[in-house]
Coordinates of C-alpha atoms and ligand atoms in Angstrom, one line a residue:
X1 CA -109.4 -56.1 -130.4
X2 CA -107.9 -56.0 -126.9
X3 CA -107.1 -59.2 -125.2
X4 CA -108.1 -59.5 -121.5
X5 CA -106.9 -61.8 -118.8
X6 CA -109.1 -61.9 -115.6
X7 CA -107.3 -63.1 -112.5
X8 CA -110.1 -64.0 -110.1
X9 CA -112.7 -64.5 -112.8
X10 CA -115.2 -66.3 -110.5
X11 CA -115.2 -63.6 -107.8
X12 CA -117.4 -60.5 -107.4
X13 CA -115.1 -58.2 -109.5
X14 CA -114.3 -61.0 -111.9
X15 CA -118.1 -61.5 -112.7
X16 CA -118.7 -57.7 -113.1
X17 CA -115.7 -57.5 -115.4
X18 CA -117.1 -60.3 -117.6
X19 CA -120.4 -58.4 -117.6
X20 CA -118.8 -55.3 -119.0
X21 CA -116.7 -57.3 -121.4
X22 CA -119.8 -59.1 -122.8
X23 CA -121.4 -55.7 -123.6
X24 CA -118.5 -54.9 -126.0
X25 CA -117.5 -58.1 -127.9
X26 CA -116.4 -55.8 -130.8
X27 CA -113.7 -54.4 -128.5
X28 CA -112.6 -57.1 -126.1
X29 CA -111.7 -60.8 -126.4
X30 CA -111.2 -62.9 -123.2
X31 CA -107.9 -64.6 -123.5
X32 CA -107.5 -66.1 -120.1
X33 CA -109.6 -66.7 -116.9
X34 CA -108.5 -67.9 -113.5
X35 CA -109.9 -69.1 -110.2
X36 CA -108.9 -70.9 -107.1
X37 CA -111.2 -73.9 -106.4
X38 CA -114.6 -73.0 -108.0
X39 CA -114.3 -75.5 -110.8
X40 CA -118.0 -75.5 -112.0
X41 CA -118.2 -71.7 -112.1
X42 CA -115.0 -71.3 -114.1
X43 CA -116.1 -74.2 -116.4
X44 CA -119.3 -72.3 -117.1
X45 CA -117.4 -69.1 -117.8
X46 CA -115.0 -70.9 -120.2
X47 CA -118.0 -72.5 -122.1
X48 CA -119.4 -69.0 -122.5
X49 CA -116.5 -66.9 -123.2
X50 CA -114.1 -69.5 -124.9
X51 CA -110.7 -68.2 -123.6
X52 CA -107.5 -69.7 -124.9
X53 CA -106.5 -70.5 -121.2
X54 CA -108.1 -71.2 -117.9
X55 CA -106.0 -71.5 -114.7
X56 CA -107.0 -73.0 -111.5
X57 CA -104.5 -72.1 -108.5
X58 CA -105.5 -75.4 -107.0
X59 CA -103.8 -78.4 -108.8
X60 CA -106.7 -80.8 -108.1
X61 CA -109.3 -78.3 -109.2
X62 CA -107.2 -77.9 -112.4
X63 CA -107.5 -81.7 -113.2
X64 CA -111.3 -81.5 -112.6
X65 CA -111.6 -78.4 -114.8
X66 CA -109.6 -80.1 -117.6
X67 CA -111.9 -83.0 -117.6
X68 CA -115.0 -81.0 -117.9
X69 CA -113.5 -78.8 -120.6
X70 CA -112.2 -81.6 -122.6
X71 CA -115.7 -82.2 -123.9
X72 CA -117.3 -78.8 -123.5
X73 CA -114.6 -76.2 -124.6
X74 CA -111.7 -78.2 -125.9
X75 CA -109.9 -75.3 -127.3
X76 CA -109.2 -73.9 -123.8
X77 CA -105.9 -75.1 -122.4
X78 CA -105.9 -75.7 -118.6
X79 CA -103.0 -74.7 -116.4
X80 CA -102.5 -74.7 -112.6
X81 CA -100.8 -73.1 -109.7
X82 CA -99.1 -69.7 -109.3
X83 CA -96.8 -70.6 -112.3
X84 CA -100.0 -70.9 -114.5
X85 CA -101.2 -67.6 -113.2
X86 CA -97.9 -66.0 -113.9
X87 CA -97.8 -67.4 -117.4
X88 CA -101.1 -66.2 -118.7
X89 CA -100.8 -62.6 -117.6
X90 CA -97.7 -62.4 -119.8
X91 CA -99.2 -64.0 -122.9
X92 CA -98.5 -61.9 -126.0
X93 CA -102.2 -61.5 -126.9
X94 CA -103.1 -60.3 -123.5
X95 CA -103.3 -56.5 -123.5
X96 CA -105.0 -55.9 -120.1
X97 CA -104.9 -57.9 -116.9
X98 CA -107.7 -57.6 -114.4
X99 CA -106.1 -58.2 -111.0
X100 CA -109.1 -59.4 -108.9
X101 CA -107.6 -62.2 -106.8
X102 CA -108.4 -61.6 -103.1
X103 CA -105.6 -61.1 -100.8
X104 CA -101.8 -61.8 -100.8
X105 CA -102.3 -64.7 -103.2
X106 CA -102.8 -62.0 -106.0
X107 CA -99.3 -60.6 -105.4
X108 CA -97.1 -62.8 -107.6
X109 CA -99.4 -62.8 -110.7
X110 CA -100.1 -59.0 -110.4
X111 CA -96.3 -58.3 -110.2
X112 CA -95.8 -60.7 -113.2
X113 CA -98.3 -58.6 -115.2
X114 CA -96.4 -55.4 -114.2
X115 CA -93.1 -57.1 -115.4
X116 CA -94.7 -58.0 -118.8
X117 CA -95.6 -54.3 -119.2
X118 CA -99.4 -54.9 -119.4
X119 CA -102.2 -52.5 -118.6
X120 CA -103.1 -53.6 -115.1
X121 CA -106.6 -53.0 -113.7
X122 CA -105.9 -53.2 -110.1
X123 CA -108.7 -54.4 -107.8
X124 CA -106.4 -56.4 -105.6
X125 CA -105.3 -53.6 -103.1
X126 CA -103.6 -56.2 -100.9
X127 CA -100.8 -56.5 -103.5
X128 CA -100.0 -52.8 -103.3
X129 CA -100.4 -52.7 -99.5
X130 CA -98.0 -55.6 -99.1
X131 CA -95.2 -54.3 -101.4
X132 CA -96.0 -50.9 -102.6
X133 CA -92.5 -49.7 -103.2
X134 CA -91.5 -52.8 -105.1
X135 CA -94.7 -53.0 -107.1
X136 CA -94.5 -49.4 -108.2
X137 CA -90.8 -49.7 -109.1
X138 CA -91.8 -52.7 -111.4
X139 CA -94.6 -50.7 -113.0
X140 CA -92.2 -47.7 -113.6
X141 CA -89.4 -50.0 -115.0
X142 CA -91.5 -51.5 -117.8
X143 CA -94.0 -48.7 -118.4
X144 CA -96.9 -50.8 -117.4
X145 CA -100.2 -48.8 -117.2
X146 CA -101.7 -49.1 -113.7
X147 CA -105.3 -48.1 -113.6
X148 CA -107.3 -48.3 -110.2
X149 CA -110.5 -50.3 -109.9
X150 CA -111.1 -49.7 -106.3
X151 CA -114.1 -47.2 -106.6
X152 CA -112.4 -44.6 -104.4
X153 CA -109.1 -44.8 -106.3
X154 CA -110.8 -44.9 -109.7
X155 CA -112.7 -41.7 -108.7
X156 CA -109.5 -40.0 -107.5
X157 CA -107.8 -40.9 -110.7
X158 CA -110.7 -39.4 -112.6
X159 CA -110.4 -36.0 -110.6
X160 CA -106.6 -35.8 -110.9
X161 CA -104.7 -34.0 -113.6
X162 CA -103.2 -36.5 -116.0
X163 CA -99.6 -35.6 -115.0
X164 CA -100.1 -36.3 -111.2
X165 CA -97.0 -38.5 -111.2
X166 CA -94.9 -35.3 -111.0
X167 CA -95.9 -35.0 -107.4
X168 CA -99.3 -33.6 -105.9
X169 CA -97.8 -30.3 -104.9
X170 CA -96.4 -29.8 -108.4
X171 CA -99.9 -30.2 -109.9
X172 CA -101.7 -28.0 -107.3
X173 CA -103.4 -30.8 -105.3
X174 CA -103.3 -30.4 -101.6
X175 CA -105.4 -33.2 -100.3
X176 CA -107.2 -36.4 -101.2
X177 CA -110.5 -37.0 -99.5
X178 CA -111.3 -40.7 -99.3
X179 CA -115.0 -41.5 -98.7
X180 CA -116.2 -44.4 -96.7
X181 CA -119.6 -45.7 -96.3
X182 CA -118.9 -46.9 -92.7
X183 CA -120.2 -50.4 -93.5
X184 CA -123.0 -52.3 -91.9
X185 CA -122.0 -51.3 -88.4
X186 CA -121.5 -47.5 -88.9
X187 CA -123.6 -46.6 -86.0
X188 CA -123.4 -49.6 -83.8
X189 CA -121.8 -49.6 -80.2
X190 CA -118.7 -51.5 -79.6
X191 CA -120.6 -53.7 -77.1
X192 CA -123.1 -54.8 -79.7
X193 CA -120.2 -55.4 -82.3
X194 CA -118.8 -58.1 -80.0
X195 CA -121.5 -60.4 -80.9
X196 CA -122.0 -59.8 -84.6
X197 CA -122.0 -62.9 -86.9
X198 CA -120.1 -63.3 -90.2
X199 CA -123.3 -63.0 -92.3
X200 CA -124.2 -59.7 -90.5
X201 CA -120.7 -58.4 -91.2
X202 CA -121.0 -59.5 -94.9
X203 CA -124.3 -57.7 -95.4
X204 CA -123.1 -54.4 -96.8
X205 CA -125.7 -51.6 -97.1
X206 CA -124.5 -50.3 -100.4
X207 CA -122.1 -52.8 -102.2
X208 CA -122.3 -56.5 -103.0
X209 CA -118.7 -57.9 -102.6
X210 CA -116.6 -61.0 -101.7
X211 CA -116.7 -62.0 -98.0
X212 CA -113.2 -60.9 -97.1
X213 CA -113.5 -57.3 -98.3
X214 CA -117.0 -57.2 -96.9
X215 CA -115.6 -57.9 -93.4
X216 CA -112.8 -55.5 -94.1
X217 CA -115.6 -52.8 -94.7
X218 CA -117.3 -53.7 -91.5
X219 CA -114.1 -53.2 -89.4
X220 CA -113.1 -50.3 -91.7
X221 CA -109.8 -51.9 -92.3
X222 CA -110.8 -51.7 -95.9
X223 CA -110.6 -47.9 -95.6
X224 CA -107.2 -48.3 -93.8
X225 CA -105.8 -50.4 -96.7
X226 CA -107.2 -47.9 -99.2
X227 CA -105.2 -45.1 -97.4
X228 CA -102.1 -47.0 -98.0
X229 CA -103.2 -48.0 -101.5
X230 CA -103.9 -44.3 -102.4
X231 CA -100.6 -43.1 -101.1
X232 CA -98.7 -45.5 -103.5
X233 CA -100.9 -45.0 -106.4
X234 CA -100.9 -41.2 -106.2
X235 CA -97.4 -40.8 -105.2
X236 CA -98.1 -39.1 -101.8
X237 CA -98.3 -40.0 -98.0
X238 CA -100.9 -40.6 -95.4
X239 CA -100.8 -37.1 -94.2
X240 CA -102.3 -35.8 -97.4
X241 CA -105.1 -38.3 -97.2
X242 CA -108.3 -37.7 -95.2
X243 CA -111.1 -40.3 -94.6
X244 CA -114.7 -38.8 -94.7
X245 CA -117.7 -40.9 -93.8
X246 CA -120.4 -40.6 -96.5
X247 CA -123.2 -43.2 -95.9
X248 CA -124.8 -43.0 -99.4
X249 CA -121.8 -44.0 -101.3
X250 CA -122.7 -41.7 -104.2
X251 CA -119.5 -39.6 -104.0
X252 CA -116.7 -42.2 -104.6
X253 CA -113.9 -39.7 -103.4
X254 CA -112.7 -36.2 -104.0
X255 CA -109.5 -34.2 -104.8
X256 CA -108.8 -30.7 -103.3
X257 CA -106.9 -28.2 -105.1
X258 CA -104.8 -25.3 -103.9
X259 CA -107.1 -22.8 -105.4
X260 CA -110.1 -24.0 -103.1
X261 CA -111.7 -26.2 -105.9
X262 CA -112.7 -29.7 -104.8
X263 CA -113.4 -32.1 -107.6
X264 CA -115.6 -35.3 -107.0
X265 CA -116.6 -38.2 -108.9
X266 CA -120.2 -39.5 -108.5
X267 CA -122.3 -42.4 -109.6
X268 CA -124.4 -45.3 -108.3
X269 CA -122.5 -47.7 -106.3
X270 CA -121.7 -50.3 -109.0
X271 CA -118.2 -51.7 -109.7
X272 CA -119.0 -51.9 -113.4
X273 CA -118.4 -48.1 -113.6
X274 CA -114.7 -48.2 -112.5
X275 CA -114.2 -51.4 -114.4
X276 CA -115.5 -49.9 -117.7
X277 CA -113.5 -46.8 -117.0
X278 CA -110.2 -48.6 -116.6
X279 CA -110.9 -51.0 -119.4
X280 CA -111.6 -48.3 -122.1
X281 CA -109.5 -45.4 -120.7
X282 CA -109.1 -42.8 -122.0
X283 CA -112.3 -43.6 -123.9
X284 CA -115.7 -44.1 -122.3
X285 CA -117.9 -47.1 -122.9
X286 CA -121.3 -48.2 -121.6
X287 CA -121.0 -50.1 -118.3
X288 CA -124.6 -51.2 -117.9
X289 CA -125.0 -48.9 -114.9
X290 CA -128.2 -47.1 -114.3
X291 CA -127.9 -43.2 -114.6
X292 CA -127.5 -41.5 -111.2
X293 CA -130.8 -40.0 -110.1
X294 CA -129.9 -37.0 -107.8
X295 CA -133.5 -36.3 -107.0
X296 CA -134.0 -39.8 -105.7
X297 CA -130.7 -39.6 -103.7
X298 CA -132.0 -36.3 -102.5
X299 CA -129.2 -35.7 -99.9
X300 CA -125.5 -36.4 -99.3
X301 CA -124.2 -36.6 -95.7
X302 CA -120.7 -36.4 -94.4
X303 CA -119.2 -37.3 -91.0
X304 CA -115.9 -37.8 -89.3
X305 CA -115.0 -41.5 -88.8
X306 CA -114.9 -42.7 -85.1
X307 CA -111.4 -44.2 -84.5
X308 CA -112.4 -45.6 -81.1
X309 CA -115.2 -47.8 -82.7
X310 CA -113.0 -48.6 -85.6
X311 CA -109.6 -49.2 -84.3
X312 CA -108.6 -51.0 -87.6
X313 CA -108.6 -47.6 -89.3
X314 CA -106.2 -46.2 -86.6
X315 CA -103.9 -49.1 -87.0
X316 CA -103.7 -48.7 -90.8
X317 CA -102.9 -45.0 -90.3
X318 CA -100.2 -46.0 -87.7
X319 CA -98.7 -48.7 -90.1
X320 CA -98.6 -46.1 -92.9
X321 CA -96.7 -43.7 -90.7
X322 CA -94.1 -46.4 -89.7
X323 CA -93.7 -47.5 -93.3
X324 CA -91.5 -50.4 -94.5
X325 CA -92.7 -53.9 -93.5
X326 CA -95.5 -52.5 -91.2
X327 CA -98.1 -52.5 -93.9
X328 CA -97.1 -55.9 -94.9
X329 CA -97.6 -57.2 -91.4
X330 CA -100.9 -55.2 -91.0
X331 CA -102.2 -56.9 -94.2
X332 CA -101.1 -60.4 -93.2
X333 CA -102.5 -60.2 -89.7
X334 CA -105.7 -58.9 -91.0
X335 CA -106.1 -61.7 -93.5
X336 CA -105.6 -64.3 -90.8
X337 CA -107.8 -62.5 -88.3
X338 CA -110.7 -62.1 -90.9
X339 CA -110.4 -65.8 -91.9
X340 CA -110.8 -66.8 -88.2
X341 CA -113.7 -64.5 -87.8
X342 CA -115.4 -65.9 -91.0
X343 CA -115.1 -69.4 -89.8
X344 CA -116.5 -68.5 -86.3
X345 CA -113.4 -69.0 -84.2
X346 CA -112.9 -65.3 -83.0
X347 CA -115.2 -62.5 -82.2
X348 CA -115.5 -59.6 -84.6
X349 CA -114.1 -57.3 -82.0
X350 CA -111.0 -59.5 -81.7
X351 CA -109.8 -58.6 -85.2
X352 CA -108.2 -55.3 -84.3
X353 CA -106.5 -56.4 -81.0
X354 CA -104.9 -59.3 -83.0
X355 CA -103.5 -57.0 -85.6
X356 CA -102.3 -54.6 -83.1
X357 CA -100.5 -57.3 -81.0
X358 CA -98.9 -58.8 -84.2
X359 CA -97.7 -55.3 -85.3
X360 CA -96.1 -54.7 -81.9
X361 CA -94.4 -58.1 -81.9
X362 CA -92.8 -57.8 -85.3
X363 CA -90.5 -54.8 -85.6
X364 CA -90.7 -53.0 -88.9
X365 CA -87.9 -53.2 -91.4
X366 CA -87.2 -52.1 -95.0
X367 CA -88.4 -54.5 -97.7
X368 CA -86.0 -54.4 -100.5
X369 CA -86.8 -57.7 -102.3
X370 CA -90.0 -59.5 -103.2
X371 CA -88.6 -62.6 -101.3
X372 CA -88.4 -60.4 -98.2
X373 CA -92.0 -59.3 -98.7
X374 CA -93.2 -63.0 -98.9
X375 CA -91.0 -64.0 -95.9
X376 CA -92.5 -61.1 -93.7
X377 CA -96.0 -62.1 -94.9
X378 CA -95.4 -65.6 -93.7
X379 CA -93.9 -64.7 -90.3
X380 CA -96.8 -62.3 -89.7
X381 CA -99.5 -64.9 -90.4
X382 CA -97.7 -67.4 -88.1
X383 CA -97.6 -64.7 -85.4
X384 CA -101.2 -63.9 -86.0
X385 CA -102.2 -67.6 -85.6
X386 CA -100.2 -67.8 -82.3
X387 CA -101.7 -64.5 -80.9
X388 CA -105.2 -65.9 -81.7
X389 CA -104.6 -69.4 -80.2
X390 CA -103.1 -67.9 -77.1
X391 CA -105.6 -65.0 -76.4
X392 CA -108.6 -64.8 -78.7
X393 CA -109.8 -68.2 -79.8
X394 CA -113.6 -68.7 -78.7
X395 CA -114.2 -71.6 -76.4
X396 CA -116.8 -73.8 -77.9
Ligands
LIG1 P1 -114.1 -62.7 -104.1 O1 -113.9 -63.4 -102.9 O2 -115.5 -62.5 -104.7 O3 -113.3 -63.4 -105.5 C1 -111.9 -63.7 -105.3 C2 -111.4 -64.3 -106.5 O4 -110.1 -64.7 -106.2 C3 -112.2 -65.5 -106.8 O5 -112.2 -65.8 -108.3 C4 -111.3 -66.7 -106.2 O6 -111.4 -68.0 -106.8 C5 -109.9 -66.1 -106.5 N1 -108.9 -66.6 -105.4 C6 -109.1 -66.7 -104.1 N2 -108.1 -67.2 -103.5 C7 -107.1 -67.5 -104.5 C8 -105.8 -68.0 -104.4 N3 -105.2 -68.4 -103.3 N4 -105.2 -68.1 -105.7 C9 -105.8 -67.8 -106.8 N5 -107.1 -67.2 -106.8 C10 -107.7 -67.0 -105.6 O7 -113.4 -61.3 -104.0 P2 -113.8 -59.8 -104.7 O8 -114.1 -60.0 -106.1 O9 -114.8 -59.2 -103.8 O10 -112.4 -59.0 -104.4 C11 -111.4 -59.2 -105.3 C12 -110.3 -58.2 -104.9 O11 -110.8 -56.9 -105.4 C13 -109.9 -57.9 -103.5 O12 -108.6 -57.7 -103.4 C14 -110.8 -56.8 -103.0 O13 -110.2 -56.1 -102.0 C15 -110.8 -55.9 -104.3 N6 -112.0 -55.1 -104.4 C16 -113.3 -55.7 -104.5 C17 -114.4 -54.9 -104.6 C18 -115.7 -55.3 -104.8 O14 -116.7 -54.6 -105.0 N7 -116.0 -56.7 -104.7 C19 -114.3 -53.4 -104.5 C20 -112.9 -52.9 -104.5 C21 -111.8 -53.7 -104.4 P3 -112.6 -69.1 -106.3 O15 -113.8 -68.5 -106.8 O16 -112.1 -70.4 -107.0 O17 -112.4 -69.2 -104.9
LIG2 MG1 -113.1 -49.2 -102.1

């Protein structure tokens, strides 16, 4: 039996993970579940899966959860805060940690899982974008196993030779081709994008996801973050990564080899496939996903992404080129801008200009400690708020 801890259990990835785990109760046992504020949802999960621990990041929410579980799942201990999150990932009976908290909030517990040498199923791409060098160093130091959940990275992992850590050139890989659906506004003009609402931005044509990543997909910042994520995971740089628009989301990414071969991983767009892959690796288990019907799909299209209509993708490539703290700043400014957009305070088309301004206001430095990463994240967030208040806030 493998013990599983799910960070962000109440989210889209968390729920899909529980769905896969529930299909294999002979293999997996839920040891800990965590959330931020959704008390009722976490309480229901605890009543169903009976974990040893439940953690709410929010202290008041933790108190409310403890009251509910006192009568309904008394064996589950309730903890709170970042300390609670970092404690449960390191429990002795936890073998694998699903890192599925959204945004920078996931960094500390995900690093704690690396320090504890666990198998990390990494969905929280922001952690890697913020602090790739430090995160990868922790993973190498403890021998933690890092398995990508992001569908593209999971696809790349499946198409790579097992010894890719030796360096891509050494294993005959010349390029990573990262596919992108293009999101809900793939063919929309910039003028029309100006007035789109949060709900329109969150209505992804192929995937059902949390609201933050849905907006990232609509701006294509998600693909930008994924370029940086891929560079860290596969020990390469942005020059060896190409983004290819593929509207059907059937090919999840490809790897090109020096002999002309190109390997692709395909499947229906359902996150339970990468989750099941990473949980069971190197074995394969049923994910509950319908078999791919190629006749029904009938065609696969590919296009070049348009950097003029999707400036966030350009900004991410630029930040990847600069290196150091640039991607930490990019990520922080993006999180703030997306939050403002989701609460109706800035236009969709203001997201990229805010990030661009913050990147140009904060000079890039090397990030040698985690404290420095957190400080840079805080400074960039404050800068983003100021840039928004001065230039982009909607007048209501
Ligand atoms: P959701 O918004 O659906 O879920 C986020 C989860 O994180 C919830 O459990 C939430 O708790 C918890 N959370 C939010 N803020 C905090 C905080 N400050 N402290 C602790 N926990 C917090 O997001 P998704 O599941 O869509 O995405 C999760 C991660 O996976 C993201 O990094 C995303 O980029 C990545 N990812 C997601 C994909 C998808 O298909 N959804 C695909 C590829 C990557 P609560 O419910 O209480 O708010
Ligand atoms: Mg992805």
